[in-house]
mmCIF file of C-alpha atoms in Angstrom:
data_model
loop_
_atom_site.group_PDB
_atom_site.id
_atom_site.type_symbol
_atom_site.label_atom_id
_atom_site.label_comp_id
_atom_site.label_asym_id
_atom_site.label_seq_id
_atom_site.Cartn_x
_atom_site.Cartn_y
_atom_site.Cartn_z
ATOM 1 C CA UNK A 227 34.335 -100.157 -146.147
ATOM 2 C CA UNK A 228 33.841 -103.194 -147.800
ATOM 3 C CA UNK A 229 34.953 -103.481 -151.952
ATOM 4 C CA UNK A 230 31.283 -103.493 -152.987
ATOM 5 C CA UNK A 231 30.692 -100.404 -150.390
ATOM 6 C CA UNK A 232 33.073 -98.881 -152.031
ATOM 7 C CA UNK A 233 31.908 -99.097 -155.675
ATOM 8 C CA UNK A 234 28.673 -98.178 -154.142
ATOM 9 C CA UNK A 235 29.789 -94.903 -152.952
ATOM 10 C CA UNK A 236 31.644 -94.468 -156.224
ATOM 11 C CA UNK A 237 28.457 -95.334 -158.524
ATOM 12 C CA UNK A 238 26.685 -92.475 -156.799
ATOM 13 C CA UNK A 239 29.106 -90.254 -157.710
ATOM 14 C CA UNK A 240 29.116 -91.507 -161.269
ATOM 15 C CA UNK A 241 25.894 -90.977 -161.770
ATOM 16 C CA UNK A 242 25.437 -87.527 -160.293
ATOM 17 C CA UNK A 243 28.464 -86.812 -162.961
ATOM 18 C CA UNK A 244 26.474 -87.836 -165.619
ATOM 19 C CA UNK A 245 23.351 -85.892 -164.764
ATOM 20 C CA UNK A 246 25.422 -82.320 -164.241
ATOM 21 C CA UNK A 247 28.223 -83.156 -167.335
ATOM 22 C CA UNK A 248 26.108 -85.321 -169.638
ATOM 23 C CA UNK A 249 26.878 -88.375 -170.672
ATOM 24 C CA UNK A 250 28.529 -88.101 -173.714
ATOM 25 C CA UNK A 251 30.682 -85.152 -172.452
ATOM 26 C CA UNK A 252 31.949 -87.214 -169.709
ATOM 27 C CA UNK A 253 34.822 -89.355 -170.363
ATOM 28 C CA UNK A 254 37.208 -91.894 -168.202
ATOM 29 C CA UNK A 255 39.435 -89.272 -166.941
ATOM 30 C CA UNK A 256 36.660 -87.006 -165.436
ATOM 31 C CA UNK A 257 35.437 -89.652 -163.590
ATOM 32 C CA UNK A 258 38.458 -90.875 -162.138
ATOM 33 C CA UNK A 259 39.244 -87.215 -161.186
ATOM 34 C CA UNK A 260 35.390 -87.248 -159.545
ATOM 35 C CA UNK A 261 36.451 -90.321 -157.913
ATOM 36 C CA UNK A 262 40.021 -89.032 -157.077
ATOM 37 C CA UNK A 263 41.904 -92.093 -157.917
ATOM 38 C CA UNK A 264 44.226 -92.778 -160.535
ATOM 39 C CA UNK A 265 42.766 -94.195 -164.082
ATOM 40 C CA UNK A 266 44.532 -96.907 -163.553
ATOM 41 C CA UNK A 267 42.821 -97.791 -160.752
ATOM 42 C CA UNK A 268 39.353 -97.150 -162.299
ATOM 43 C CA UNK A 269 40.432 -99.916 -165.062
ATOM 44 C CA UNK A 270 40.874 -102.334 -162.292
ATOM 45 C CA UNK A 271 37.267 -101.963 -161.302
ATOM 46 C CA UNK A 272 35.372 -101.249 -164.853
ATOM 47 C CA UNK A 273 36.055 -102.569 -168.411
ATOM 48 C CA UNK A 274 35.686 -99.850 -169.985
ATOM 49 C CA UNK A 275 32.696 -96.579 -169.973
ATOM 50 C CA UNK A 276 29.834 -98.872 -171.080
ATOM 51 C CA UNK A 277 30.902 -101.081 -168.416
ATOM 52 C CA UNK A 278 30.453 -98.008 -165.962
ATOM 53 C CA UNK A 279 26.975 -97.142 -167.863
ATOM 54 C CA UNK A 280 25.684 -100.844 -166.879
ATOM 55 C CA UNK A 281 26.665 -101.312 -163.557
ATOM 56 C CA UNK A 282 25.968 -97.015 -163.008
ATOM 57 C CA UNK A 283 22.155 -97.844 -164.288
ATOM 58 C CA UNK A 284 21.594 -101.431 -162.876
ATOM 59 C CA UNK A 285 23.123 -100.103 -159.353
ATOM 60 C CA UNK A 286 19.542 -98.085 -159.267
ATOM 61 C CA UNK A 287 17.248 -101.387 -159.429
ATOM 62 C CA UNK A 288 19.738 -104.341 -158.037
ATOM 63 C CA UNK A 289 18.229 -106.967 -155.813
ATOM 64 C CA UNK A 290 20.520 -105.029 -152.794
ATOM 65 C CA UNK A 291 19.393 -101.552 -153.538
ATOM 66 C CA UNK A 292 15.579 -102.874 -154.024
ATOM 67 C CA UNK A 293 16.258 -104.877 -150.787
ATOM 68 C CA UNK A 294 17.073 -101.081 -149.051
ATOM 69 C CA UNK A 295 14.031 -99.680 -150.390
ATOM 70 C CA UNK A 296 11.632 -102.428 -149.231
ATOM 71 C CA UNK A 297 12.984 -102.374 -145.625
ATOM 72 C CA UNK A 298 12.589 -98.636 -145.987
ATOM 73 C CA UNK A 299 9.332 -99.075 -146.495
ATOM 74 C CA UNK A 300 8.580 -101.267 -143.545
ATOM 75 C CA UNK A 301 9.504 -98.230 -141.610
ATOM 76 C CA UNK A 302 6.795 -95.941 -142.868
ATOM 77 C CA UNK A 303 3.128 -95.762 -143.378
ATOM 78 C CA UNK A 304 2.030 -96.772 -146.698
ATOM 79 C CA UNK A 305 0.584 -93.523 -148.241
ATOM 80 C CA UNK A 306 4.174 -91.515 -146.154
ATOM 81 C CA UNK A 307 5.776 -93.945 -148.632
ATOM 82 C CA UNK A 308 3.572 -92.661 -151.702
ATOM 83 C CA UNK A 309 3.960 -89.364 -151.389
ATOM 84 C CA UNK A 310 7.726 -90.053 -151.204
ATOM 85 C CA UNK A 311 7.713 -91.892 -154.401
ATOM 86 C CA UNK A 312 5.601 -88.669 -156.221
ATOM 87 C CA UNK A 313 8.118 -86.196 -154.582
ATOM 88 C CA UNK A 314 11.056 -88.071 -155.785
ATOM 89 C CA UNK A 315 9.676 -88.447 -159.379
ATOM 90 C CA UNK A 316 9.117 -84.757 -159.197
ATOM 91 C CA UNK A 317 12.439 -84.006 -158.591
ATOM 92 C CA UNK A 318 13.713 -86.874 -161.260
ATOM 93 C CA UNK A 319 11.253 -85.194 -163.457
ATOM 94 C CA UNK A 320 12.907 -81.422 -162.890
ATOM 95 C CA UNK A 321 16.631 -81.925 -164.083
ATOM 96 C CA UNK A 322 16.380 -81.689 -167.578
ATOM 97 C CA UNK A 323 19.635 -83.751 -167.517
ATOM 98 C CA UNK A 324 17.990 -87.017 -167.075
ATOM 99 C CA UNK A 325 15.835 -87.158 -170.348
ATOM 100 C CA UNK A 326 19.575 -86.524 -172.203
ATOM 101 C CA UNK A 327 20.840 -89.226 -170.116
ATOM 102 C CA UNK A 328 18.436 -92.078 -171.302
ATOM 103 C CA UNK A 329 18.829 -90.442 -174.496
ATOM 104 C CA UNK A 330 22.380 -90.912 -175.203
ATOM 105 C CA UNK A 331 22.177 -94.806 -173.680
ATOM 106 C CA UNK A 332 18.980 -95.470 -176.156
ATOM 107 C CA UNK A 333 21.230 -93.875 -178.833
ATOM 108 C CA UNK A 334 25.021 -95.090 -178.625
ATOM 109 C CA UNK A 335 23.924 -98.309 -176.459
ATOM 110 C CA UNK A 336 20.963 -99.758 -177.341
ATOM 111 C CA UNK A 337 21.351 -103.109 -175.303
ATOM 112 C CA UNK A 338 22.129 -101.878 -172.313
ATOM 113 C CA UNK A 339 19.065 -99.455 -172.382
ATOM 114 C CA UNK A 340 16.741 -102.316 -173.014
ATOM 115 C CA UNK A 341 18.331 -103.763 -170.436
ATOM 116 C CA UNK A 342 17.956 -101.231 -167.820
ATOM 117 C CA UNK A 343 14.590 -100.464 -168.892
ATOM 118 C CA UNK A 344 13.160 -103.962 -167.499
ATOM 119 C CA UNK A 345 15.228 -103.851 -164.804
ATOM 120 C CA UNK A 346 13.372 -100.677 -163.591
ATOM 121 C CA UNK A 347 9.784 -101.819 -165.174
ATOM 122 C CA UNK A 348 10.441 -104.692 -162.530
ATOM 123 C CA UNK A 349 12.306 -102.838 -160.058
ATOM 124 C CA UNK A 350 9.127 -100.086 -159.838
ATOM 125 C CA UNK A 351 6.311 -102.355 -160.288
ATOM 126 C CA UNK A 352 8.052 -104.419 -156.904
ATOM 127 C CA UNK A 353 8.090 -101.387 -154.901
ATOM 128 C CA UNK A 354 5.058 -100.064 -156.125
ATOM 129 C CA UNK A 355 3.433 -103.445 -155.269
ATOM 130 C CA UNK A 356 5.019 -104.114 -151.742
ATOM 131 C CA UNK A 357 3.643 -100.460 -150.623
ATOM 132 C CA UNK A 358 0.398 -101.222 -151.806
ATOM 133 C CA UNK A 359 -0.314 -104.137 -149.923
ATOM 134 C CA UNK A 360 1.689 -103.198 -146.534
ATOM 135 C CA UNK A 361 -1.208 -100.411 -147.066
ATOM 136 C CA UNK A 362 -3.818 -103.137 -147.606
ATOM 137 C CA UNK A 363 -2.446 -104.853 -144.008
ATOM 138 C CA UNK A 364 -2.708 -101.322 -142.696
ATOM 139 C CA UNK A 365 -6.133 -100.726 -143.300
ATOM 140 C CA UNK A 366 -5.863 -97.958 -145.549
ATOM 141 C CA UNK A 367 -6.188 -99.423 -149.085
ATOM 142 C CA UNK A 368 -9.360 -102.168 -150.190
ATOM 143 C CA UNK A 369 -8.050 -105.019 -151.525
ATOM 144 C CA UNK A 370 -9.526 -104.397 -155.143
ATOM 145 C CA UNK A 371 -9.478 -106.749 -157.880
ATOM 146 C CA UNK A 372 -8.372 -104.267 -160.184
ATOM 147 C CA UNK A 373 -5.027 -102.901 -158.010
ATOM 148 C CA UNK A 374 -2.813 -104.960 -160.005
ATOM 149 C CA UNK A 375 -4.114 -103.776 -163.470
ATOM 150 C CA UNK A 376 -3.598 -100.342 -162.080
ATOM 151 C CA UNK A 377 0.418 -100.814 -160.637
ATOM 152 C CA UNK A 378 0.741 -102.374 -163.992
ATOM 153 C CA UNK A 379 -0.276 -99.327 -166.226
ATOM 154 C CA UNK A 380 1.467 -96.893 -164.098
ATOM 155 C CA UNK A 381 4.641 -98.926 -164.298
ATOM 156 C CA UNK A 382 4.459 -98.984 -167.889
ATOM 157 C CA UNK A 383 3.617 -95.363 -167.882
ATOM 158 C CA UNK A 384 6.631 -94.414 -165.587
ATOM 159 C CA UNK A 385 9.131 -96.384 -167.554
ATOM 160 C CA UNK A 386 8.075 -95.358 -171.130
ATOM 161 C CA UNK A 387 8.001 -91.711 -169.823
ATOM 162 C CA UNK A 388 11.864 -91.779 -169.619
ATOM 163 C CA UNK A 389 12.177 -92.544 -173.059
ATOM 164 C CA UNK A 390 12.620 -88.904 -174.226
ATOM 165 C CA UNK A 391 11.065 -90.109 -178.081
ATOM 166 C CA UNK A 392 8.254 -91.246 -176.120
ATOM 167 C CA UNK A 393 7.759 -88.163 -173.659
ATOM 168 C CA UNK A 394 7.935 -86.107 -176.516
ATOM 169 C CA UNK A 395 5.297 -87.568 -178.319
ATOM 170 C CA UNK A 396 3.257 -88.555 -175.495
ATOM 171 C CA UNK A 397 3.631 -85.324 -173.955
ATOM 172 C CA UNK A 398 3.547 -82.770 -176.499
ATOM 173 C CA UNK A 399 0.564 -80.832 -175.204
ATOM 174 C CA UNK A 400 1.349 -80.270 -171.950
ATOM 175 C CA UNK A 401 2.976 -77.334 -171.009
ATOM 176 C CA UNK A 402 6.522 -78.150 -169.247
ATOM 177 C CA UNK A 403 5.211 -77.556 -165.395
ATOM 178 C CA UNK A 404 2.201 -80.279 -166.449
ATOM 179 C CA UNK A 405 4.615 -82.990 -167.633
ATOM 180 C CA UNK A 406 6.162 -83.842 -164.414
ATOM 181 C CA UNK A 407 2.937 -84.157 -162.788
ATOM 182 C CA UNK A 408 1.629 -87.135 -165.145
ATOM 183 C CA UNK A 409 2.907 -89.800 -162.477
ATOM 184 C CA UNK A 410 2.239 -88.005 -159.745
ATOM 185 C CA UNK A 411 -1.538 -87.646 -160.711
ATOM 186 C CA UNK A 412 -1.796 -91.430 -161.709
ATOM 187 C CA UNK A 413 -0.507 -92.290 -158.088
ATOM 188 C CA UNK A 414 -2.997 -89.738 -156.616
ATOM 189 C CA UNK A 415 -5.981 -91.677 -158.697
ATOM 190 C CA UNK A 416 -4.927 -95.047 -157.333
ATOM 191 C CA UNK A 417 -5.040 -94.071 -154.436
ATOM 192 C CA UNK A 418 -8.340 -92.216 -154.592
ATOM 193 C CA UNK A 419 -9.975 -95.706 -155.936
ATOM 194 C CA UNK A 420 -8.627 -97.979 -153.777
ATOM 195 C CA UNK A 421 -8.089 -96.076 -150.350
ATOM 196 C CA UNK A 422 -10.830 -96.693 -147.538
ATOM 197 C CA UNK A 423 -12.396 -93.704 -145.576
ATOM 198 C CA UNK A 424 -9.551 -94.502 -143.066
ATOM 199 C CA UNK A 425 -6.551 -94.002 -145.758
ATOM 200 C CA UNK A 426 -8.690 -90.899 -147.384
ATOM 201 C CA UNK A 427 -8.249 -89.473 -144.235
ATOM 202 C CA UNK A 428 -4.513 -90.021 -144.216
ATOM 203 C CA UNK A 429 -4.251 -88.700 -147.477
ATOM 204 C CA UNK A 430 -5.909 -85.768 -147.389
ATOM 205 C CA UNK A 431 -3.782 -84.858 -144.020
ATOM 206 C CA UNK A 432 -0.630 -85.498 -145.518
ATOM 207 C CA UNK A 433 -1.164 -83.851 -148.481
ATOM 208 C CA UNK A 434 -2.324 -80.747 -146.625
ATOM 209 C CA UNK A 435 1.050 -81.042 -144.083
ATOM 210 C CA UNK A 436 3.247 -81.051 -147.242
ATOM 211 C CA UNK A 437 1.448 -78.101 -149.284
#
């Protein structure tokens, strides 16, 4: 494995650290003991735990990672990819970890949560956008003058969601098992207004083989 393969491997651990410990409970020696290597050697790789929050957050929306994704995509049938994207943010949505996690980075370091925040605002509204026209080329999606407008919104909406101030408040009235479906029904109206009979079709079928 190369070095960057390696630090790969070792931001995924990282991260899922953070999710089940938190990340203020989780200091330098847990995750060198996650990452069984010496402390030392963790030094030699990150400045310091801030440096691990950066590179731990950007890791999820680098140009490489977002490179993965697209030729993911390529692979699959637009609305296959869709659906993937709702049942991921589903799951996201379910580990009440996560909302602590942006939390605690908004709180004790500001910068790098504005930071990360575009970084994702881009990194989704590229993937979001790359999906929808591969589905445009696929016959499944009209090319509507309002699709951009639309990724746009539900960018916005999907990035200011995991501000936990901002779910709070935007969320309030929904019961819990309504609040993780807010992106997941935005996605299901875009498609519904820009889909042709052809990608109805599709839709409806896949939703119906994944009930």
């Amino acid at each position: 494995m190369s070095t960057e393969e390696i630090k790969e491997s070792w931001l995924r651990v990282i991260w899922e650290l953070f999710i089940k410990r938190g990340l203020r409970s989780t200091s330098m020696d847990d995750i060198a003991s996650a990452l069984h290597i010496s402390k030392k050697t963790l030094y030699q790789y990150f400045k310091n735990k801030e440096d691990i929050v950066l590179q731990c957050m950007s890791w999820t929306a680098s140009p490489d990672f977002q490179e993965k994704i697209i030729n993911a995509i390529e692979q699959e049938r637009a609305l296959v990819v869709l659906h993937a994207i709702k049942q991921r943010i589903q799951h996201d949505s379910s580990n009440f970890n996560i909302p602590a996690i942006f939390y605690d980075i908004k709180k004790f370091h500001p910068t790098i949560y504005d930071q990360i925040n575009q970084q994702h605002q881009n990194f989704f509204y590229t993937i979001l956008s790359h999906t929808i026209e591969k589905g445009i080329k696929e016959g499944t999606f009209k090319n509507s003058d309002t699709i951009r407008v639309q990724i746009w919104l539900i960018t916005y909406v999907m990035t200011s969601l995991k501000d936990p101030e901002m779910q709070e408040m935007a969320l309030a009235d929904l019961p819990k098992s309504q609040q993780k479906k807010v992106i997941s029904v935005l996605l299901d109206n875009l498609v519904y207004s820009i889909a042709t009979p052809q990608g109805l079709k599709e839709f409806e079928t896949i939703n119906k083989n994944n009930r």
